[in-house]
Coordinates of C-alpha atoms and ligand atoms in Angstrom, one line a residue:
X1 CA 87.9 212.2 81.1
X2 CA 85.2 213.6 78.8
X3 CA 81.4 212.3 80.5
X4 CA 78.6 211.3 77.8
X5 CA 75.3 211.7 78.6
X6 CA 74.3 208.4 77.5
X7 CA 73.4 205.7 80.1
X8 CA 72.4 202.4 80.5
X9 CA 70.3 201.7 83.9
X10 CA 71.0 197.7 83.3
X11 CA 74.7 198.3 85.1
X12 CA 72.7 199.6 88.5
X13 CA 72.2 195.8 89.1
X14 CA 75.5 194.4 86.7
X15 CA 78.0 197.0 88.0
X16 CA 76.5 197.2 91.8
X17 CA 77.1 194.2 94.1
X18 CA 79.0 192.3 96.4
X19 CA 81.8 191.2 93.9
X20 CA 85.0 189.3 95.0
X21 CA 88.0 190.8 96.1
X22 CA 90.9 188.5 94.8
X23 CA 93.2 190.1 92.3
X24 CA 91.4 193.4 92.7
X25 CA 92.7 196.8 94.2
X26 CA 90.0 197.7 97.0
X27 CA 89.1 201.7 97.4
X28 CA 87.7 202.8 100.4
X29 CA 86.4 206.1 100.8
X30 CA 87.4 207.9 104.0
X31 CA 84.9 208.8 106.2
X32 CA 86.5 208.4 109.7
X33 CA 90.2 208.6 109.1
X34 CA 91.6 205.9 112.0
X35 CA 88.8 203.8 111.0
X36 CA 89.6 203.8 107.5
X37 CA 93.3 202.8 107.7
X38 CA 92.6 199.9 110.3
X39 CA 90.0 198.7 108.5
X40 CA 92.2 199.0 105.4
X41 CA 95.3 196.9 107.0
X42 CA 91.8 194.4 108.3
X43 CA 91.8 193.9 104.3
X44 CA 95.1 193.5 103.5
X45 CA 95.8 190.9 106.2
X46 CA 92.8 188.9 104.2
X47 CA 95.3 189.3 100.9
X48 CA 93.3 191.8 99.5
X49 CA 94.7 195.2 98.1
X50 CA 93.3 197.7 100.3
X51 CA 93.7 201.3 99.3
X52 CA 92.4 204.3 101.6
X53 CA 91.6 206.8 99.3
X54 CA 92.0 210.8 99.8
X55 CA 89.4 212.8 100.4
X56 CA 87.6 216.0 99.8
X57 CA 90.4 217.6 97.6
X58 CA 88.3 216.3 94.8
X59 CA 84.8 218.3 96.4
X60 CA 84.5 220.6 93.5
X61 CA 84.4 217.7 90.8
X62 CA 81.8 216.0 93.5
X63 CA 80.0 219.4 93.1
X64 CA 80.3 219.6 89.2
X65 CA 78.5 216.2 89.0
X66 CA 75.4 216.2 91.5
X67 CA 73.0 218.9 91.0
X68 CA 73.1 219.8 94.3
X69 CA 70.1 217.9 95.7
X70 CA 71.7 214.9 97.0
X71 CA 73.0 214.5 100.3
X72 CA 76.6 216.4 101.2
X73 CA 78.3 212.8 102.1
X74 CA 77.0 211.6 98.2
X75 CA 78.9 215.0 96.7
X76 CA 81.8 214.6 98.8
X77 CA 82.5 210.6 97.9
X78 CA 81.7 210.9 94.6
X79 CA 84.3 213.4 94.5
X80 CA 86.8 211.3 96.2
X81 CA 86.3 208.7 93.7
X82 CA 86.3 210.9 90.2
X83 CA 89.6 212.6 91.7
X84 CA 91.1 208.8 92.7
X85 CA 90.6 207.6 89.0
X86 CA 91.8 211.1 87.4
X87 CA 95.1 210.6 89.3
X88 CA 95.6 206.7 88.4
X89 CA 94.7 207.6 84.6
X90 CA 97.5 210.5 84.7
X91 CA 99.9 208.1 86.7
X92 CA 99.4 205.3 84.5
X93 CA 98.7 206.3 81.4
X94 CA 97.6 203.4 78.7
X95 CA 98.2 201.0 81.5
X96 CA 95.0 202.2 83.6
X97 CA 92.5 199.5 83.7
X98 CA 89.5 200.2 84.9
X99 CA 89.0 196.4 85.6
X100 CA 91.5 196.7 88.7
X101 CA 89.6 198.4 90.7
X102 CA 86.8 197.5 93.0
X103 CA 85.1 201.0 94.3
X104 CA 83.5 200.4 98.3
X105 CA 80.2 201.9 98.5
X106 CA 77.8 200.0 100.8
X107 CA 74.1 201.2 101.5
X108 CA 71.4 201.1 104.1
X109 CA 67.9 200.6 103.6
X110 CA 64.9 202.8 104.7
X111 CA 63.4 205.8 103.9
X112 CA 66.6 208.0 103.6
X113 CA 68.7 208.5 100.6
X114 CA 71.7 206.3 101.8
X115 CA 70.7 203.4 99.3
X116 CA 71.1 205.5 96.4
X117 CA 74.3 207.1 96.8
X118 CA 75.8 203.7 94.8
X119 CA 73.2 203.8 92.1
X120 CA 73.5 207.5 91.9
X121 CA 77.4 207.4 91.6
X122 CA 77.4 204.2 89.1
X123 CA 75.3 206.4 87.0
X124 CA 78.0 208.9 86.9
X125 CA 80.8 206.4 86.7
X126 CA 78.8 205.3 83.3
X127 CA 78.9 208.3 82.0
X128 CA 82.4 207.9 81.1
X129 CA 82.9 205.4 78.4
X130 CA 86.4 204.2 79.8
X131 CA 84.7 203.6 83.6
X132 CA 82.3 201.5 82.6
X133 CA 83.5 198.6 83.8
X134 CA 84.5 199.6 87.1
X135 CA 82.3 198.0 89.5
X136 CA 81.5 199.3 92.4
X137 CA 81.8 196.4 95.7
X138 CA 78.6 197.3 97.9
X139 CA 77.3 195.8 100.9
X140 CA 74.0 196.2 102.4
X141 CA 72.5 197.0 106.0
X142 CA 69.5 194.3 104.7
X143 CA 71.7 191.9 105.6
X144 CA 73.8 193.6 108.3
X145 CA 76.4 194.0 106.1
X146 CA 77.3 190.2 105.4
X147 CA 80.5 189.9 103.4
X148 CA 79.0 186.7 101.2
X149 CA 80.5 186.8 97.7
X150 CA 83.2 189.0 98.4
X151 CA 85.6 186.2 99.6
X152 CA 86.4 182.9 99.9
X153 CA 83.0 181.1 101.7
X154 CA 85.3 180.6 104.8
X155 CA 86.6 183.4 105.1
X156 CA 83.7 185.6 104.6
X157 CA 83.3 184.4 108.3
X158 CA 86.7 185.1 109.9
X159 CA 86.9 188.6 108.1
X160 CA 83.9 189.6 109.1
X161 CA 85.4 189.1 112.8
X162 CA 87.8 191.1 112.1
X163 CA 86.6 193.5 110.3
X164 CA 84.3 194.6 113.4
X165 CA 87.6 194.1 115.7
X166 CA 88.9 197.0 113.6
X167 CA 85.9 199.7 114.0
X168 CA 85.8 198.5 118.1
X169 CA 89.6 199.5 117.9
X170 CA 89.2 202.8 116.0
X171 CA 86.5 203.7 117.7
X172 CA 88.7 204.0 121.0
X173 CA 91.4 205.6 119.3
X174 CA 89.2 207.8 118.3
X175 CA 88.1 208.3 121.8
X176 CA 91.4 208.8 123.0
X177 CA 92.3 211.7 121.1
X178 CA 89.1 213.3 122.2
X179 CA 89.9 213.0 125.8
X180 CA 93.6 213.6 125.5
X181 CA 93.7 216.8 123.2
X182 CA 91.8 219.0 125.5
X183 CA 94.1 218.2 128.3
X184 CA 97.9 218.2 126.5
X185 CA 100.9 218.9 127.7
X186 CA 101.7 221.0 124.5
X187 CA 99.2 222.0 121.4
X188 CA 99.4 219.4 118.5
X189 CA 101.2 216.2 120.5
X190 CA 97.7 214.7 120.5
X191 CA 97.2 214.7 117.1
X192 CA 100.3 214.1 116.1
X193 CA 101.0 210.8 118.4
X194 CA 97.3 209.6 116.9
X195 CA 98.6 209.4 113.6
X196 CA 101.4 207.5 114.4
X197 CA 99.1 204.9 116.5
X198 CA 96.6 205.1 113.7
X199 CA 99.9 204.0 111.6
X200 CA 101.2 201.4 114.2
X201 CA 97.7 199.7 114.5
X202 CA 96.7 199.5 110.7
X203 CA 100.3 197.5 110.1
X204 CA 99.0 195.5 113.4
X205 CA 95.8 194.3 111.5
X206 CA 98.1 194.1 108.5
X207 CA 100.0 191.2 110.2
X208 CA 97.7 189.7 112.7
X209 CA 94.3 190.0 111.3
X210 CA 94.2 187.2 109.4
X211 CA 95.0 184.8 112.3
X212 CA 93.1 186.5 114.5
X213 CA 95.5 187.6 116.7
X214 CA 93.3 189.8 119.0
X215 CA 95.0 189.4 122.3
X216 CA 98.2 190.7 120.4
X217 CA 95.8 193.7 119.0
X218 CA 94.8 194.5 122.0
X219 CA 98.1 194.2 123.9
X220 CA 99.6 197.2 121.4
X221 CA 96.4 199.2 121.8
X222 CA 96.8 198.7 125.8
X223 CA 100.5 200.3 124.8
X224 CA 99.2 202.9 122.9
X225 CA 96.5 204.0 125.6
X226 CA 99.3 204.2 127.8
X227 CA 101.7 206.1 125.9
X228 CA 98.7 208.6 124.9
X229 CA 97.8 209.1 128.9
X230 CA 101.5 210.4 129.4
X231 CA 100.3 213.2 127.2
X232 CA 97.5 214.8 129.6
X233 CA 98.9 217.6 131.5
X234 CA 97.1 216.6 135.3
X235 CA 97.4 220.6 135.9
X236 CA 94.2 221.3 134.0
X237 CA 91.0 221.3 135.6
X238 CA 88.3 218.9 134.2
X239 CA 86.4 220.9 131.2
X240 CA 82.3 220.9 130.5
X241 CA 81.6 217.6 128.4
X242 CA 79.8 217.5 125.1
X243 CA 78.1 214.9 123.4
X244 CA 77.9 214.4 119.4
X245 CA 75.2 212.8 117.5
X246 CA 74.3 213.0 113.7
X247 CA 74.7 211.6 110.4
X248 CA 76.9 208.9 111.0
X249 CA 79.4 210.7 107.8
X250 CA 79.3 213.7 108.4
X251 CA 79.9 213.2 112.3
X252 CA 83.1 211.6 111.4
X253 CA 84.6 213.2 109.0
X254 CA 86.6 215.8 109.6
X255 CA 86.7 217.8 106.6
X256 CA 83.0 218.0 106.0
X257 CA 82.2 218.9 109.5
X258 CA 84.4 221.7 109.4
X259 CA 86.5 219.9 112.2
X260 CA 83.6 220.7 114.7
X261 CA 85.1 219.0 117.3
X262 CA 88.2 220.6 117.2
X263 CA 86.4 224.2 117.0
X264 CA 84.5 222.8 120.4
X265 CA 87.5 222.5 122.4
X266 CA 88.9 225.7 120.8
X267 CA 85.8 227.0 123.1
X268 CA 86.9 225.1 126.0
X269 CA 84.9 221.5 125.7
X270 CA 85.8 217.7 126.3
X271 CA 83.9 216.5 123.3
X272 CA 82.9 212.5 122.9
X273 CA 81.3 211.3 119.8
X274 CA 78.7 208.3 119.3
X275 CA 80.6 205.6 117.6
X276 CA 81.0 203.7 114.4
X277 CA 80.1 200.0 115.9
X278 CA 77.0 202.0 117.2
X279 CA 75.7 201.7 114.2
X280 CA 76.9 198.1 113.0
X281 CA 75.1 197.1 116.2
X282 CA 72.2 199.0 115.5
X283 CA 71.9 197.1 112.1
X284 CA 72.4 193.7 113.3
X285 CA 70.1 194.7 116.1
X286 CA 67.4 196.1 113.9
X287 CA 67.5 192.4 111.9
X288 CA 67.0 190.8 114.4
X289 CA 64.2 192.6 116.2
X290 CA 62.6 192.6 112.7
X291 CA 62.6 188.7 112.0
X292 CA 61.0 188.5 115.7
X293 CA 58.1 191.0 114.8
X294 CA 57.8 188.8 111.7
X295 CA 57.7 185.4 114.0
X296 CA 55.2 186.9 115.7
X297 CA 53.2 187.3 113.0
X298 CA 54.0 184.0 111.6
X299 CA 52.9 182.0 115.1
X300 CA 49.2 184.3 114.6
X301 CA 49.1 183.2 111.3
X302 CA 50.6 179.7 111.8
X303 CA 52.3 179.5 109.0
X304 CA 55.3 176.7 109.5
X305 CA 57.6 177.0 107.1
X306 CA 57.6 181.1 108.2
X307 CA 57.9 180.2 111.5
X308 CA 61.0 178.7 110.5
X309 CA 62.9 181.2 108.6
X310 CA 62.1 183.6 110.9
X311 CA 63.7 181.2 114.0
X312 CA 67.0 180.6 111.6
X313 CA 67.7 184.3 111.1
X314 CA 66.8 185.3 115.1
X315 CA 69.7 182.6 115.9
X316 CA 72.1 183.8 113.0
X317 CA 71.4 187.9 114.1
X318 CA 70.9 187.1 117.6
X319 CA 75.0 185.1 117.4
X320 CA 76.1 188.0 115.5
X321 CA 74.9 190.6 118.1
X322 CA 76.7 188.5 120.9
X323 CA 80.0 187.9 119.6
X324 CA 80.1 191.7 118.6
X325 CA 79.1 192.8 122.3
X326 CA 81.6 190.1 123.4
X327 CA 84.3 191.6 121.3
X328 CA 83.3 195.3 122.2
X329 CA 83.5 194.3 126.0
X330 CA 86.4 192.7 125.7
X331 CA 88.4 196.0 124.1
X332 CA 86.6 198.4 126.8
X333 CA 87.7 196.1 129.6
X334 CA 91.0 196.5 128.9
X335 CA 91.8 199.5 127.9
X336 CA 89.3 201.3 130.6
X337 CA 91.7 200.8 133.6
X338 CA 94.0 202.7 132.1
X339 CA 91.9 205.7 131.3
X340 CA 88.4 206.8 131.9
X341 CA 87.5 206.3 128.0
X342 CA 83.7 206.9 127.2
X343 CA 81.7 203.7 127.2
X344 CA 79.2 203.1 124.1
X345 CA 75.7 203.1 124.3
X346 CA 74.3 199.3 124.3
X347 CA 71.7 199.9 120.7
X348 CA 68.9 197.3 122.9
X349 CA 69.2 199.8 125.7
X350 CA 68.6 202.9 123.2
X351 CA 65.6 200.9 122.0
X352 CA 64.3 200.8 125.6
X353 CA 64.7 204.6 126.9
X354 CA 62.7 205.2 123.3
X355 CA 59.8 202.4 124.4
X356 CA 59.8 204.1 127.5
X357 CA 59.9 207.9 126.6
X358 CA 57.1 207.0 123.1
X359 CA 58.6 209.8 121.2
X360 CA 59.9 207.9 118.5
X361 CA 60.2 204.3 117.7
X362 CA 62.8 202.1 115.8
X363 CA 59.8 200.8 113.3
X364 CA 60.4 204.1 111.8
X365 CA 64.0 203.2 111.2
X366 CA 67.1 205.4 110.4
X367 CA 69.9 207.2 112.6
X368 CA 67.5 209.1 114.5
X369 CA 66.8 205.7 116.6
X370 CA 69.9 206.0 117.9
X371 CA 70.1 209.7 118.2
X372 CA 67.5 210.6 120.1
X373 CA 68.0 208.3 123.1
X374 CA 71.7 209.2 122.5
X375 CA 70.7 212.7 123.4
X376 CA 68.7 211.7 126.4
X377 CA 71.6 208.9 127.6
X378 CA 74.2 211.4 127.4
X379 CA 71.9 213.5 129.6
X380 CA 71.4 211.0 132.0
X381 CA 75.3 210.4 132.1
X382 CA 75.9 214.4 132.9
X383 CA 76.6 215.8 129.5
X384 CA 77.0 219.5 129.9
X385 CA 75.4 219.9 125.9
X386 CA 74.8 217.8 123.3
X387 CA 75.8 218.7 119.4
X388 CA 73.8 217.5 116.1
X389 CA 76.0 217.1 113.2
X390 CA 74.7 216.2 110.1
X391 CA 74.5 217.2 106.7
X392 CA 71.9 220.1 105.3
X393 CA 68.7 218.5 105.3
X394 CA 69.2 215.2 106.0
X395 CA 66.3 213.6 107.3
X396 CA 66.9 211.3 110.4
X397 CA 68.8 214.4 111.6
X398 CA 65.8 216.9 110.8
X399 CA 63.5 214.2 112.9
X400 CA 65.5 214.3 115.9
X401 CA 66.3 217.4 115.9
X402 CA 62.5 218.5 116.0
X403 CA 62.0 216.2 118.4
X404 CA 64.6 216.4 120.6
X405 CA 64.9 220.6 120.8
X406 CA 62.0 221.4 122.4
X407 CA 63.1 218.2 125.4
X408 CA 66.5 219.6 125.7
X409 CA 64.6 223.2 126.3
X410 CA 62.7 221.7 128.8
X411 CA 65.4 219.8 130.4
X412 CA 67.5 223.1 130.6
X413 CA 70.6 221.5 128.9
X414 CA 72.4 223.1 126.2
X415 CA 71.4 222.0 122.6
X416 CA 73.2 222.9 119.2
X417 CA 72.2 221.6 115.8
X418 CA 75.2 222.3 113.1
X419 CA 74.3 221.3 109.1
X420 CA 77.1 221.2 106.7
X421 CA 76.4 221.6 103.5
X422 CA 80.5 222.3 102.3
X423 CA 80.0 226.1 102.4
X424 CA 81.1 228.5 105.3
X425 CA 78.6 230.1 107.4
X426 CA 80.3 233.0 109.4
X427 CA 77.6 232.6 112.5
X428 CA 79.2 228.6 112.9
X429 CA 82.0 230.0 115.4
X430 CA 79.5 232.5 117.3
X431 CA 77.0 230.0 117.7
X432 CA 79.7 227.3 119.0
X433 CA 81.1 230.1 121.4
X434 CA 77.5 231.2 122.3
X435 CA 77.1 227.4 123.2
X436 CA 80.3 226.5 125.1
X437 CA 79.1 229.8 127.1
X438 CA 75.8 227.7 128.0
X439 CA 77.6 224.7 128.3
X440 CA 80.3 226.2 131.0
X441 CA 77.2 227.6 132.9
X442 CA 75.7 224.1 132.9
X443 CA 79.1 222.6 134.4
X444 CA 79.2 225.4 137.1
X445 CA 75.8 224.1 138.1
X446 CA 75.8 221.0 137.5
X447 CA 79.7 219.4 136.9
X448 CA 79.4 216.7 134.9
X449 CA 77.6 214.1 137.2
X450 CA 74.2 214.2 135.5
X451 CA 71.9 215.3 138.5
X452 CA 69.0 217.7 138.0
Ligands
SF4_501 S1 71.1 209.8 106.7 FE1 70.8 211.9 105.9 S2 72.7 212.3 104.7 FE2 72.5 210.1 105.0 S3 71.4 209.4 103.2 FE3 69.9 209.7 104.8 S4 69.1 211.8 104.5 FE4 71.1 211.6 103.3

């Protein structure tokens, strides 16, 4: 592919939206492997041609087109997607079209650069004459992430149910791999009976999605929870527990984090991560405390027809927020009587430990709402050291880390922030061990029961 350096801005708002699905082939970017593929299968059940695409192999063409200012995740998925289309052009020769293809880049609003990584990366999609007409399939966190004019008008609905079924469901996988691996019977059985699951579930959306089988979902997942338990070895003692929180990306993905999580338990740690519906809560949340700031406002003002829109869209976020808890509960129910999986943080109780402690406040917005009283809730729930993961300055990370170093100090519980910026820092490994050292102390102390 030969770039130009010609560009037309009009495509930001032509070639950037919420386009249909039908007849198209679907890339998604990997950021969280397990939660890729099941949300993948969640889009093929719906008829559409979901593809999960490979990632970070294509870093150093990321690299070659940023300038090295934009945030890590940006570099890495605009890599994954150059690479993607330089493989289907050698595969298929004259027959590539770039027509086919629908690229999955959604954004968030606020002061962070999140909301330009699609504008950014259509920019450098239009600098190749025959990408041009790619378009790139974006949904927004204004909206919570509402599906509308991707799909049919009814089934915007229904896959939107689903859709969220499938990040609940990863989101324990996930969790059982973290509790199983430090604890099996023989190195690599954890990882390696995950990606079957991982396998076994996605073709489980595939087929039941659609109908919204969810008792049947679950009922595998039960299996699978069961079949993953066999794999702790009861002979080892408990280990100290660590907490993750950070950039949402770069906290999931393994590549660009280096596999921090694996490096932790090469140090002798239990490690549990926040999750991925965390945040889709957060954002439905954040709606919906927003249009009730604005009623407020409204009522002062009395200004009716406000009033109103601002009543319609508590109701429509407020509905949201319960069927998602409703669904969330449902998954932890079950699958928590077989093993002690970690719960997830509720977001309106992270808003209250923040009202509560008045060192931040979600009218500033970004990850760092949830961080923060993440930190201080995995405290409370006798967390032997908490991690920051997040990519080199990014800012929500930057804010809580400020904030939240000097607390930990006080608190006397072990604190590590790790940056990634895709290079290797030798220190990484001595700071983890210097850590898991502090963090070992801490459980001697303390075990992991959360008292002072
Ligand atoms: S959260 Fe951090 S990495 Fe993500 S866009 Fe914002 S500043 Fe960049």
């Amino acid at each position: 592919m030969e770039a130009e350096t010609r560009q037309t801005f009009r495509s930001l708002s032509e070639n950037v939206g919420p386009f249909r699905l039908k007849g198209k082939t679907f890339l998604i970017p990997q950021m969280n492997r397990i939660g890729g593929h099941l949300l993948a299968g969640a889009f093929r059940s719906f008829g559409v041609n979901a593809v999960l695409m490979d990632t970070h192999e294509g870093l150093d063409l990321g690299k070659a087109f940023t300038s090295g200012k934009e945030c890590f995740p940006c570099q890495v998925t605009t890599g994954d997607i150059l690479l993607f289309l330089n493989k289907e052009k050698e595969r298929l020769g004259k027959d590539f079209d770039p027509d086919r293809y629908i690229y999955f880049m959604p954004e968030a609003e606020g002061p962070c650069r999140f909301g330009m990584y699609n504008k950014y990366q259509r920019i450098v999609l239009d600098s190749f004459p025959e990408l041009e007409s790619l378009k790139i399939g974006s949904l927004t966190s204004k909206n919570s992430y509402a599906l509308d004019g991707m799909f049919d008008q009814e089934q915007t609905k229904e896959f939107r149910k689903v859709g969220y079924f499938s990040v609940v469901v990863s989101d324990v996988l996930d969790r059982l791999l973290w509790r199983v691996r430090p604890y099996e019977k023989q190195k690599g059985m954890a990882d390696e009976f995950i990606e079957r699951a991982t396998h076994v579930l996605a073709g489980v959306f595939e087929q039941r999605g659609a109908v919204k089988d969810f008792e049947g979902i679950l009922d595998k997942l039960a299996e699978i929870i069961q079949e993953g338990k066999k794999l702790i070895d009861p002979g080892i003692p408990q280990k100290p527990l660590i907490g993750i929180v950070g950039e949402i990306y770069l906290r999931t993905h393994v590549q660009a984090n280096q596999d921090v999580i694996r490096l932790l338990e090469k140090h002798g740690a239990e490690v549990v991560n926040a999750s991925i519906a965390e945040w889709v809560n957060y954002t439905t949340y954040d709606r919906m405390r927003e249009a009730k700031i604005g009623l407020r406002l409204s009522l002062k003002q009395l200004r009716v027809s406000r009033i109103r829109v601002y009543l319609k869209k508590i109701l429509s976020y407020g509905v949201d927020l319960s069927y998602q808890h409703y669904r969330q509960d449902q998954v932890y129910k079950r699958v928590k009587p077989i093993l002690d999986l970690a719960q997830d943080h509720r977001v309106h109780h992270l808003d209250k430990i923040l009202g509560k402690e008045k060192i931040y406040s979600f009218d500033v917005g970004t990850e760092a709402c949830l961080s923060i009283p993440g930190i201080l809730e995995y405290v409370h729930q006798g967390t032997n050291g908490v991690v920051n993961v997040y990519p080199f300055t990014c800012m929500p990370s930057t804010i809580t880390s400020s904030i939240m170093r000097p607390i930990m100090n006080q608190k006397k519980v072990p604190y590590l922030d790790t940056p990634y910026d895709g290079s290797f820092q030798p220190g990484r490994e001595a700071a983890i061990r210097t850590f898991m050292y502090q963090a070992q102390q801490h459980f001697k102390r303390h075990a992991r029961d959360g008292s002072p």
